[in-house]
Amino acid sequence: MAIQRTLSIIKPDGVVKDLIGTIYSRFETAGLKIVAAKMLQLTTEQAEGFYAEHKGKPFYDGLIAFMTAGPVMVQVLEGENAIAANREIMGTTNPDEAARGTIRADFATATNRNICHGSDAPETASREIAFFFTDSEICPRREVV
Ligand code: UDP
């Protein structure tokens, strides 16, 4: 299987509910390594840039307001099939449809309050990682002797 990187965001509802440690634990238990991380208060311009593909959709304005309502935790995850693995750990966009034991099933209250983001394809992952991190901010694992 391919080692991939993916961009993960713990959204403002996840941060305010103190779920950073719980969610990181799920990533690590699943074999996804956190190779970069930062906490950010997104500006409206950053949120609009990140979600540009959704501009014009009915939920867009609410999404931008939500994503800028408080700090987010942004991380790069690395591991086998990291993109699909992260989306499996997250669960579906609508938490009512998410499989039991997923982050969204366990903690999200609605589609527009769904705790986390994960890239959905390799091209998206590359673009989204570059949106938040320079190459030098990504720290792949090395054996420690
Ligand atoms: N979203 C929303 N209402 C919708 C669809 C999407 O509020 O009807 C928000 C939700 O926060 C979602 C984000 O927009 O996570 C991006 O939507 P996408 O379809 O890309 O879902 P995701 O990849 O995050 O599961």
Tab-separated table of N, CA and C and ligand atoms in Angstrom:
chain	number	residue	atom	x	y	z
A	1	MET	N	0.840	-1.202	0.000
A	1	MET	CA	0.000	0.000	0.000
A	1	MET	C	0.875	1.251	0.000
A	2	ALA	N	0.305	2.325	-0.546
A	2	ALA	CA	1.078	3.552	-0.687
A	2	ALA	C	1.069	4.360	0.602
A	3	ILE	N	2.244	4.915	0.930
A	3	ILE	CA	2.309	5.893	2.014
A	3	ILE	C	1.862	7.236	1.435
A	4	GLN	N	0.863	7.809	2.067
A	4	GLN	CA	0.326	9.091	1.606
A	4	GLN	C	0.382	10.102	2.743
A	5	ARG	N	0.206	11.379	2.353
A	5	ARG	CA	-0.046	12.433	3.334
A	5	ARG	C	-1.424	13.024	3.066
A	6	THR	N	-2.058	13.483	4.140
A	6	THR	CA	-3.360	14.130	4.007
A	6	THR	C	-3.446	15.297	4.975
A	7	LEU	N	-4.313	16.242	4.643
A	7	LEU	CA	-4.492	17.423	5.499
A	7	LEU	C	-5.721	17.208	6.367
A	8	SER	N	-5.533	17.378	7.647
A	8	SER	CA	-6.612	17.231	8.621
A	8	SER	C	-6.796	18.554	9.352
A	9	ILE	N	-8.051	18.896	9.602
A	9	ILE	CA	-8.342	20.073	10.443
A	9	ILE	C	-9.309	19.646	11.543
A	10	ILE	N	-8.973	19.971	12.780
A	10	ILE	CA	-9.967	19.913	13.851
A	10	ILE	C	-10.618	21.291	13.868
A	11	LYS	N	-11.902	21.307	13.546
A	11	LYS	CA	-12.620	22.570	13.343
A	11	LYS	C	-12.913	23.238	14.695
A	12	PRO	N	-13.397	24.488	14.676
A	12	PRO	CA	-13.605	25.208	15.948
A	12	PRO	C	-14.476	24.467	16.957
A	13	ASP	N	-15.453	23.694	16.505
A	13	ASP	CA	-16.289	22.964	17.474
A	13	ASP	C	-15.491	21.856	18.158
A	14	GLY	N	-14.569	21.231	17.429
A	14	GLY	CA	-13.733	20.190	18.037
A	14	GLY	C	-12.740	20.765	19.027
A	15	VAL	N	-12.172	21.943	18.690
A	15	VAL	CA	-11.214	22.578	19.601
A	15	VAL	C	-11.928	23.028	20.870
A	16	VAL	N	-13.102	23.660	20.725
A	16	VAL	CA	-13.789	24.212	21.898
A	16	VAL	C	-14.328	23.090	22.796
A	17	LYS	N	-14.556	21.918	22.216
A	17	LYS	CA	-14.995	20.773	23.028
A	17	LYS	C	-13.807	19.998	23.624
A	18	ASP	N	-12.603	20.535	23.471
A	18	ASP	CA	-11.394	19.897	24.025
A	18	ASP	C	-11.185	18.484	23.496
A	19	LEU	N	-11.351	18.344	22.180
A	19	LEU	CA	-11.221	17.014	21.568
A	19	LEU	C	-9.890	16.808	20.855
A	20	ILE	N	-8.959	17.763	20.974
A	20	ILE	CA	-7.696	17.624	20.226
A	20	ILE	C	-6.988	16.324	20.619
A	21	GLY	N	-6.834	16.093	21.919
A	21	GLY	CA	-6.112	14.898	22.369
A	21	GLY	C	-6.823	13.615	21.976
A	22	THR	N	-8.130	13.596	22.123
A	22	THR	CA	-8.918	12.411	21.765
A	22	THR	C	-8.765	12.087	20.286
A	23	ILE	N	-8.836	13.134	19.457
A	23	ILE	CA	-8.755	12.916	18.006
A	23	ILE	C	-7.329	12.515	17.615
A	24	TYR	N	-6.329	13.154	18.191
A	24	TYR	CA	-4.945	12.759	17.900
A	24	TYR	C	-4.718	11.296	18.291
A	25	SER	N	-5.285	10.890	19.411
A	25	SER	CA	-5.134	9.507	19.847
A	25	SER	C	-5.730	8.545	18.811
A	26	ARG	N	-6.869	8.917	18.241
A	26	ARG	CA	-7.472	8.055	17.209
A	26	ARG	C	-6.568	7.961	15.979
A	27	PHE	N	-5.965	9.081	15.593
A	27	PHE	CA	-5.049	9.047	14.445
A	27	PHE	C	-3.880	8.103	14.746
A	28	GLU	N	-3.286	8.290	15.904
A	28	GLU	CA	-2.079	7.520	16.230
A	28	GLU	C	-2.403	6.035	16.393
A	29	THR	N	-3.536	5.737	16.994
A	29	THR	CA	-3.947	4.336	17.159
A	29	THR	C	-4.147	3.672	15.797
A	30	ALA	N	-4.607	4.452	14.829
A	30	ALA	CA	-4.848	3.921	13.480
A	30	ALA	C	-3.579	3.891	12.633
A	31	GLY	N	-2.457	4.320	13.192
A	31	GLY	CA	-1.202	4.269	12.434
A	31	GLY	C	-0.932	5.503	11.595
A	32	LEU	N	-1.718	6.556	11.812
A	32	LEU	CA	-1.464	7.805	11.087
A	32	LEU	C	-0.550	8.683	11.934
A	33	LYS	N	0.607	8.993	11.381
A	33	LYS	CA	1.597	9.800	12.094
A	33	LYS	C	1.309	11.279	11.875
A	34	ILE	N	1.387	12.072	12.938
A	34	ILE	CA	1.244	13.526	12.820
A	34	ILE	C	2.629	14.072	12.484
A	35	VAL	N	2.810	14.547	11.250
A	35	VAL	CA	4.144	14.986	10.809
A	35	VAL	C	4.251	16.513	10.704
A	36	ALA	N	3.145	17.215	10.962
A	36	ALA	CA	3.154	18.680	11.042
A	36	ALA	C	1.880	19.092	11.747
A	37	ALA	N	1.921	20.181	12.499
A	37	ALA	CA	0.718	20.637	13.199
A	37	ALA	C	0.857	22.096	13.587
A	38	LYS	N	-0.263	22.808	13.545
A	38	LYS	CA	-0.294	24.178	14.067
A	38	LYS	C	-1.717	24.573	14.421
A	39	MET	N	-1.825	25.398	15.469
A	39	MET	CA	-3.132	25.963	15.809
A	39	MET	C	-3.221	27.342	15.186
A	40	LEU	N	-4.362	27.622	14.580
A	40	LEU	CA	-4.544	28.885	13.866
A	40	LEU	C	-5.926	29.463	14.128
A	41	GLN	N	-6.001	30.780	14.184
A	41	GLN	CA	-7.294	31.457	14.062
A	41	GLN	C	-7.402	31.886	12.599
A	42	LEU	N	-8.243	31.209	11.831
A	42	LEU	CA	-8.347	31.518	10.402
A	42	LEU	C	-8.969	32.891	10.186
A	43	THR	N	-8.432	33.621	9.226
A	43	THR	CA	-9.093	34.846	8.775
A	43	THR	C	-10.188	34.456	7.782
A	44	THR	N	-11.090	35.402	7.533
A	44	THR	CA	-12.130	35.151	6.521
A	44	THR	C	-11.482	34.842	5.172
A	45	GLU	N	-10.417	35.553	4.838
A	45	GLU	CA	-9.743	35.336	3.550
A	45	GLU	C	-9.164	33.928	3.480
A	46	GLN	N	-8.577	33.459	4.568
A	46	GLN	CA	-8.026	32.091	4.569
A	46	GLN	C	-9.144	31.059	4.416
A	47	ALA	N	-10.233	31.230	5.163
A	47	ALA	CA	-11.328	30.260	5.090
A	47	ALA	C	-11.939	30.253	3.688
A	48	GLU	N	-12.091	31.433	3.108
A	48	GLU	CA	-12.653	31.507	1.750
A	48	GLU	C	-11.713	30.857	0.740
A	49	GLY	N	-10.423	31.054	0.925
A	49	GLY	CA	-9.457	30.429	0.010
A	49	GLY	C	-9.472	28.922	0.132
A	50	PHE	N	-9.548	28.439	1.367
A	50	PHE	CA	-9.514	26.994	1.584
A	50	PHE	C	-10.766	26.323	1.019
A	51	TYR	N	-11.916	26.978	1.169
A	51	TYR	CA	-13.188	26.387	0.738
A	51	TYR	C	-13.710	27.009	-0.565
A	52	ALA	N	-12.809	27.500	-1.401
A	52	ALA	CA	-13.216	28.193	-2.628
A	52	ALA	C	-14.147	27.346	-3.501
A	53	GLU	N	-13.926	26.018	-3.498
A	53	GLU	CA	-14.752	25.148	-4.361
A	53	GLU	C	-16.233	25.183	-3.972
A	54	HIS	N	-16.527	25.590	-2.738
A	54	HIS	CA	-17.913	25.605	-2.271
A	54	HIS	C	-18.585	26.971	-2.418
A	55	LYS	N	-17.855	27.959	-2.937
A	55	LYS	CA	-18.414	29.313	-3.060
A	55	LYS	C	-19.714	29.268	-3.876
A	56	GLY	N	-20.728	29.953	-3.382
A	56	GLY	CA	-22.021	29.989	-4.082
A	56	GLY	C	-23.006	28.949	-3.596
A	57	LYS	N	-22.529	27.941	-2.857
A	57	LYS	CA	-23.455	26.926	-2.337
A	57	LYS	C	-24.218	27.490	-1.135
A	58	PRO	N	-25.409	26.950	-0.862
A	58	PRO	CA	-26.241	27.524	0.197
A	58	PRO	C	-25.572	27.553	1.566
A	59	PHE	N	-24.693	26.592	1.835
A	59	PHE	CA	-24.079	26.508	3.157
A	59	PHE	C	-22.767	27.298	3.265
A	60	TYR	N	-22.339	27.931	2.151
A	60	TYR	CA	-20.991	28.531	2.106
A	60	TYR	C	-20.788	29.637	3.151
A	61	ASP	N	-21.703	30.592	3.223
A	61	ASP	CA	-21.507	31.712	4.160
A	61	ASP	C	-21.450	31.211	5.604
A	62	GLY	N	-22.330	30.267	5.921
A	62	GLY	CA	-22.326	29.691	7.266
A	62	GLY	C	-21.035	28.935	7.548
A	63	LEU	N	-20.519	28.242	6.531
A	63	LEU	CA	-19.266	27.488	6.679
A	63	LEU	C	-18.098	28.435	6.977
A	64	ILE	N	-18.042	29.558	6.262
A	64	ILE	CA	-16.957	30.523	6.482
A	64	ILE	C	-17.068	31.132	7.884
A	65	ALA	N	-18.295	31.477	8.294
A	65	ALA	CA	-18.494	32.041	9.641
A	65	ALA	C	-18.088	31.037	10.712
A	66	PHE	N	-18.469	29.790	10.506
A	66	PHE	CA	-18.132	28.731	11.471
A	66	PHE	C	-16.629	28.499	11.549
A	67	MET	N	-15.975	28.418	10.406
A	67	MET	CA	-14.538	28.096	10.396
A	67	MET	C	-13.677	29.226	10.949
A	68	THR	N	-14.251	30.435	11.044
A	68	THR	CA	-13.504	31.568	11.597
A	68	THR	C	-14.004	31.936	13.000
A	69	ALA	N	-14.896	31.123	13.567
A	69	ALA	CA	-15.505	31.451	14.866
A	69	ALA	C	-14.557	31.217	16.030
A	70	GLY	N	-13.506	30.458	15.820
A	70	GLY	CA	-12.542	30.165	16.881
A	70	GLY	C	-11.365	29.430	16.286
A	71	PRO	N	-10.379	29.102	17.105
A	71	PRO	CA	-9.183	28.461	16.568
A	71	PRO	C	-9.451	27.073	15.979
A	72	VAL	N	-8.634	26.728	15.012
A	72	VAL	CA	-8.643	25.380	14.436
A	72	VAL	C	-7.271	24.753	14.687
A	73	MET	N	-7.223	23.436	14.681
A	73	MET	CA	-5.952	22.713	14.776
A	73	MET	C	-5.751	22.019	13.428
A	74	VAL	N	-4.647	22.367	12.778
A	74	VAL	CA	-4.392	21.867	11.422
A	74	VAL	C	-3.189	20.929	11.475
A	75	GLN	N	-3.307	19.750	10.859
A	75	GLN	CA	-2.197	18.813	10.882
A	75	GLN	C	-2.074	18.041	9.562
A	76	VAL	N	-0.842	17.616	9.314
A	76	VAL	CA	-0.577	16.699	8.199
A	76	VAL	C	-0.423	15.306	8.794
A	77	LEU	N	-1.181	14.374	8.258
A	77	LEU	CA	-1.108	12.979	8.692
A	77	LEU	C	-0.407	12.176	7.608
A	78	GLU	N	0.437	11.238	8.036
A	78	GLU	CA	1.172	10.412	7.084
A	78	GLU	C	0.982	8.947	7.450
A	79	GLY	N	0.734	8.127	6.448
A	79	GLY	CA	0.595	6.701	6.704
A	79	GLY	C	0.070	5.981	5.468
A	80	GLU	N	-0.125	4.674	5.611
A	80	GLU	CA	-0.642	3.876	4.497
A	80	GLU	C	-2.062	4.332	4.174
A	81	ASN	N	-2.273	4.639	2.900
A	81	ASN	CA	-3.602	5.095	2.458
A	81	ASN	C	-4.169	6.166	3.378
A	82	ALA	N	-3.340	7.141	3.729
A	82	ALA	CA	-3.721	8.116	4.760
A	82	ALA	C	-5.002	8.875	4.416
A	83	ILE	N	-5.225	9.143	3.142
A	83	ILE	CA	-6.394	9.949	2.761
A	83	ILE	C	-7.675	9.190	3.099
A	84	ALA	N	-7.777	7.959	2.633
A	84	ALA	CA	-8.975	7.158	2.917
A	84	ALA	C	-9.041	6.774	4.385
A	85	ALA	N	-7.887	6.483	4.975
A	85	ALA	CA	-7.876	6.076	6.382
A	85	ALA	C	-8.411	7.193	7.269
A	86	ASN	N	-7.985	8.418	6.987
A	86	ASN	CA	-8.471	9.549	7.792
A	86	ASN	C	-9.967	9.745	7.595
A	87	ARG	N	-10.433	9.606	6.351
A	87	ARG	CA	-11.873	9.813	6.114
A	87	ARG	C	-12.690	8.701	6.773
A	88	GLU	N	-12.112	7.522	6.873
A	88	GLU	CA	-12.815	6.445	7.578
A	88	GLU	C	-12.909	6.747	9.080
A	89	ILE	N	-11.826	7.249	9.640
A	89	ILE	CA	-11.819	7.599	11.066
A	89	ILE	C	-12.803	8.745	11.339
A	90	MET	N	-12.904	9.687	10.375
A	90	MET	CA	-13.797	10.843	10.534
A	90	MET	C	-15.267	10.460	10.459
A	91	GLY	N	-15.624	9.581	9.522
A	91	GLY	CA	-17.034	9.296	9.244
A	91	GLY	C	-17.587	10.253	8.198
A	92	THR	N	-18.825	9.997	7.766
A	92	THR	CA	-19.419	10.782	6.680
A	92	THR	C	-19.691	12.228	7.098
A	93	THR	N	-19.850	13.085	6.076
A	93	THR	CA	-20.057	14.519	6.295
A	93	THR	C	-21.223	14.777	7.243
A	94	ASN	N	-22.333	14.074	7.005
A	94	ASN	CA	-23.511	14.181	7.882
A	94	ASN	C	-23.347	13.197	9.049
A	95	PRO	N	-23.191	13.705	10.260
A	95	PRO	CA	-22.916	12.795	11.381
A	95	PRO	C	-24.034	11.800	11.653
A	96	ASP	N	-25.268	12.126	11.237
A	96	ASP	CA	-26.384	11.198	11.441
A	96	ASP	C	-26.193	9.915	10.631
A	97	GLU	N	-25.397	10.004	9.559
A	97	GLU	CA	-25.163	8.845	8.701
A	97	GLU	C	-23.810	8.182	8.969
A	98	ALA	N	-23.055	8.744	9.890
A	98	ALA	CA	-21.685	8.261	10.113
A	98	ALA	C	-21.682	6.943	10.886
A	99	ALA	N	-20.740	6.080	10.542
A	99	ALA	CA	-20.628	4.776	11.206
A	99	ALA	C	-20.280	4.950	12.680
A	100	ARG	N	-20.784	4.048	13.489
A	100	ARG	CA	-20.490	4.101	14.930
A	100	ARG	C	-18.991	4.052	15.157
A	101	GLY	N	-18.553	4.813	16.144
A	101	GLY	CA	-17.135	4.807	16.482
A	101	GLY	C	-16.306	5.789	15.692
A	102	THR	N	-16.912	6.449	14.689
A	102	THR	CA	-16.176	7.483	13.959
A	102	THR	C	-16.243	8.792	14.749
A	103	ILE	N	-15.330	9.703	14.429
A	103	ILE	CA	-15.270	10.987	15.141
A	103	ILE	C	-16.590	11.734	14.994
A	104	ARG	N	-17.097	11.781	13.764
A	104	ARG	CA	-18.325	12.562	13.554
A	104	ARG	C	-19.527	11.901	14.232
A	105	ALA	N	-19.617	10.578	14.194
A	105	ALA	CA	-20.725	9.905	14.887
A	105	ALA	C	-20.647	10.156	16.380
A	106	ASP	N	-19.443	10.150	16.913
A	106	ASP	CA	-19.290	10.255	18.367
A	106	ASP	C	-19.440	11.688	18.885
A	107	PHE	N	-19.024	12.685	18.088
A	107	PHE	CA	-18.905	14.039	18.645
A	107	PHE	C	-19.632	15.132	17.865
A	108	ALA	N	-19.956	14.923	16.592
A	108	ALA	CA	-20.545	16.008	15.799
A	108	ALA	C	-22.044	16.114	16.058
A	109	THR	N	-22.554	17.341	15.938
A	109	THR	CA	-23.977	17.570	16.198
A	109	THR	C	-24.777	17.798	14.922
A	110	ALA	N	-24.140	18.144	13.821
A	110	ALA	CA	-24.843	18.436	12.566
A	110	ALA	C	-23.829	18.491	11.429
A	111	THR	N	-24.324	18.457	10.196
A	111	THR	CA	-23.435	18.546	9.030
A	111	THR	C	-22.603	19.821	9.073
A	112	ASN	N	-23.191	20.901	9.557
A	112	ASN	CA	-22.450	22.171	9.604
A	112	ASN	C	-21.706	22.370	10.931
A	113	ARG	N	-21.665	21.328	11.742
A	113	ARG	CA	-20.879	21.339	12.993
A	113	ARG	C	-20.261	19.948	13.122
A	114	ASN	N	-19.388	19.619	12.155
A	114	ASN	CA	-18.978	18.213	12.044
A	114	ASN	C	-17.517	17.940	12.424
A	115	ILE	N	-16.959	18.827	13.253
A	115	ILE	CA	-15.749	18.555	14.059
A	115	ILE	C	-14.428	18.521	13.282
A	116	CYS	N	-14.433	17.951	12.091
A	116	CYS	CA	-13.130	17.725	11.446
A	116	CYS	C	-13.231	17.791	9.928
A	117	HIS	N	-12.074	18.013	9.327
A	117	HIS	CA	-11.925	18.006	7.865
A	117	HIS	C	-10.822	17.034	7.490
A	118	GLY	N	-10.978	16.373	6.350
A	118	GLY	CA	-9.907	15.557	5.801
A	118	GLY	C	-9.913	15.636	4.290
A	119	SER	N	-8.738	15.760	3.692
A	119	SER	CA	-8.646	15.810	2.226
A	119	SER	C	-9.326	14.589	1.625
A	120	ASP	N	-9.872	14.755	0.395
A	120	ASP	CA	-10.648	13.653	-0.192
A	120	ASP	C	-9.969	12.971	-1.372
A	121	ALA	N	-8.799	13.455	-1.803
A	121	ALA	CA	-8.099	12.843	-2.943
A	121	ALA	C	-6.649	13.316	-2.937
A	122	PRO	N	-5.767	12.616	-3.642
A	122	PRO	CA	-4.357	13.006	-3.622
A	122	PRO	C	-4.095	14.441	-4.074
A	123	GLU	N	-4.790	14.886	-5.146
A	123	GLU	CA	-4.560	16.254	-5.622
A	123	GLU	C	-5.034	17.266	-4.588
A	124	THR	N	-6.179	16.980	-3.970
A	124	THR	CA	-6.697	17.881	-2.935
A	124	THR	C	-5.738	17.920	-1.753
A	125	ALA	N	-5.233	16.753	-1.375
A	125	ALA	CA	-4.319	16.686	-0.227
A	125	ALA	C	-3.083	17.538	-0.494
A	126	SER	N	-2.504	17.437	-1.684
A	126	SER	CA	-1.302	18.234	-2.007
A	126	SER	C	-1.599	19.718	-1.911
A	127	ARG	N	-2.733	20.114	-2.488
A	127	ARG	CA	-3.092	21.538	-2.471
A	127	ARG	C	-3.370	22.012	-1.045
A	128	GLU	N	-4.104	21.210	-0.293
A	128	GLU	CA	-4.484	21.627	1.062
A	128	GLU	C	-3.284	21.645	2.011
A	129	ILE	N	-2.367	20.693	1.862
A	129	ILE	CA	-1.156	20.706	2.699
A	129	ILE	C	-0.344	21.966	2.397
A	130	ALA	N	-0.188	22.277	1.105
A	130	ALA	CA	0.593	23.465	0.714
A	130	ALA	C	-0.101	24.759	1.133
A	131	PHE	N	-1.421	24.698	1.318
A	131	PHE	CA	-2.157	25.885	1.759
A	131	PHE	C	-1.710	26.305	3.161
A	132	PHE	N	-1.373	25.323	3.992
A	132	PHE	CA	-1.061	25.622	5.400
A	132	PHE	C	0.405	25.432	5.778
A	133	PHE	N	1.140	24.606	5.039
A	133	PHE	CA	2.490	24.245	5.487
A	133	PHE	C	3.510	24.396	4.358
A	134	THR	N	4.701	24.904	4.718
A	134	THR	CA	5.828	24.851	3.801
A	134	THR	C	6.472	23.461	3.924
A	135	ASP	N	7.279	23.091	2.959
A	135	ASP	CA	7.950	21.784	3.012
A	135	ASP	C	8.779	21.637	4.289
A	136	SER	N	9.417	22.727	4.705
A	136	SER	CA	10.304	22.629	5.871
A	136	SER	C	9.529	22.503	7.184
A	137	GLU	N	8.247	22.738	7.157
A	137	GLU	CA	7.434	22.576	8.378
A	137	GLU	C	6.934	21.142	8.542
A	138	ILE	N	7.185	20.295	7.554
A	138	ILE	CA	6.741	18.905	7.622
A	138	ILE	C	7.913	18.043	8.080
A	139	CYS	N	7.676	17.258	9.106
A	139	CYS	CA	8.758	16.545	9.801
A	139	CYS	C	8.507	15.048	9.771
A	140	PRO	N	8.936	14.359	8.702
A	140	PRO	CA	8.728	12.916	8.627
A	140	PRO	C	9.440	12.197	9.771
A	141	ARG	N	8.919	11.039	10.164
A	141	ARG	CA	9.511	10.254	11.257
A	141	ARG	C	10.905	9.746	10.905
A	142	ARG	N	11.771	9.754	11.896
A	142	ARG	CA	13.062	9.070	11.781
A	142	ARG	C	13.168	8.143	12.954
A	143	GLU	N	13.931	7.085	12.766
A	143	GLU	CA	14.204	6.195	13.901
A	143	GLU	C	15.017	6.967	14.927
A	144	VAL	N	14.670	6.818	16.190
A	144	VAL	CA	15.422	7.480	17.265
A	144	VAL	C	16.175	6.388	18.016
A	145	VAL	N	17.500	6.531	18.066
A	145	VAL	CA	18.301	5.476	18.712
A	145	VAL	C	18.737	5.898	20.099
B	1	UDP	N1	-21.258	21.524	4.730
B	1	UDP	C1	-22.395	22.075	5.296
B	1	UDP	N2	-23.609	21.736	4.753
B	1	UDP	C2	-23.735	20.896	3.699
B	1	UDP	C3	-22.570	20.356	3.129
B	1	UDP	C4	-21.346	20.696	3.656
B	1	UDP	O1	-22.328	22.830	6.257
B	1	UDP	O2	-24.868	20.634	3.254
B	1	UDP	C5	-19.951	21.877	5.305
B	1	UDP	C6	-19.458	20.811	6.272
B	1	UDP	O3	-18.756	21.465	7.337
B	1	UDP	C7	-18.503	20.018	5.413
B	1	UDP	C8	-17.890	21.118	4.550
B	1	UDP	O4	-18.981	21.997	4.292
B	1	UDP	O5	-17.563	19.319	6.197
B	1	UDP	C9	-17.276	20.665	3.265
B	1	UDP	O6	-18.194	19.867	2.568
B	1	UDP	P1	-17.741	18.519	1.857
B	1	UDP	O7	-18.878	18.049	1.012
B	1	UDP	O8	-16.428	18.746	1.183
B	1	UDP	O9	-17.615	17.496	3.076
B	1	UDP	P2	-16.355	16.836	3.815
B	1	UDP	O10	-15.320	16.535	2.773
B	1	UDP	O11	-15.890	17.833	4.848
B	1	UDP	O12	-16.911	15.597	4.466
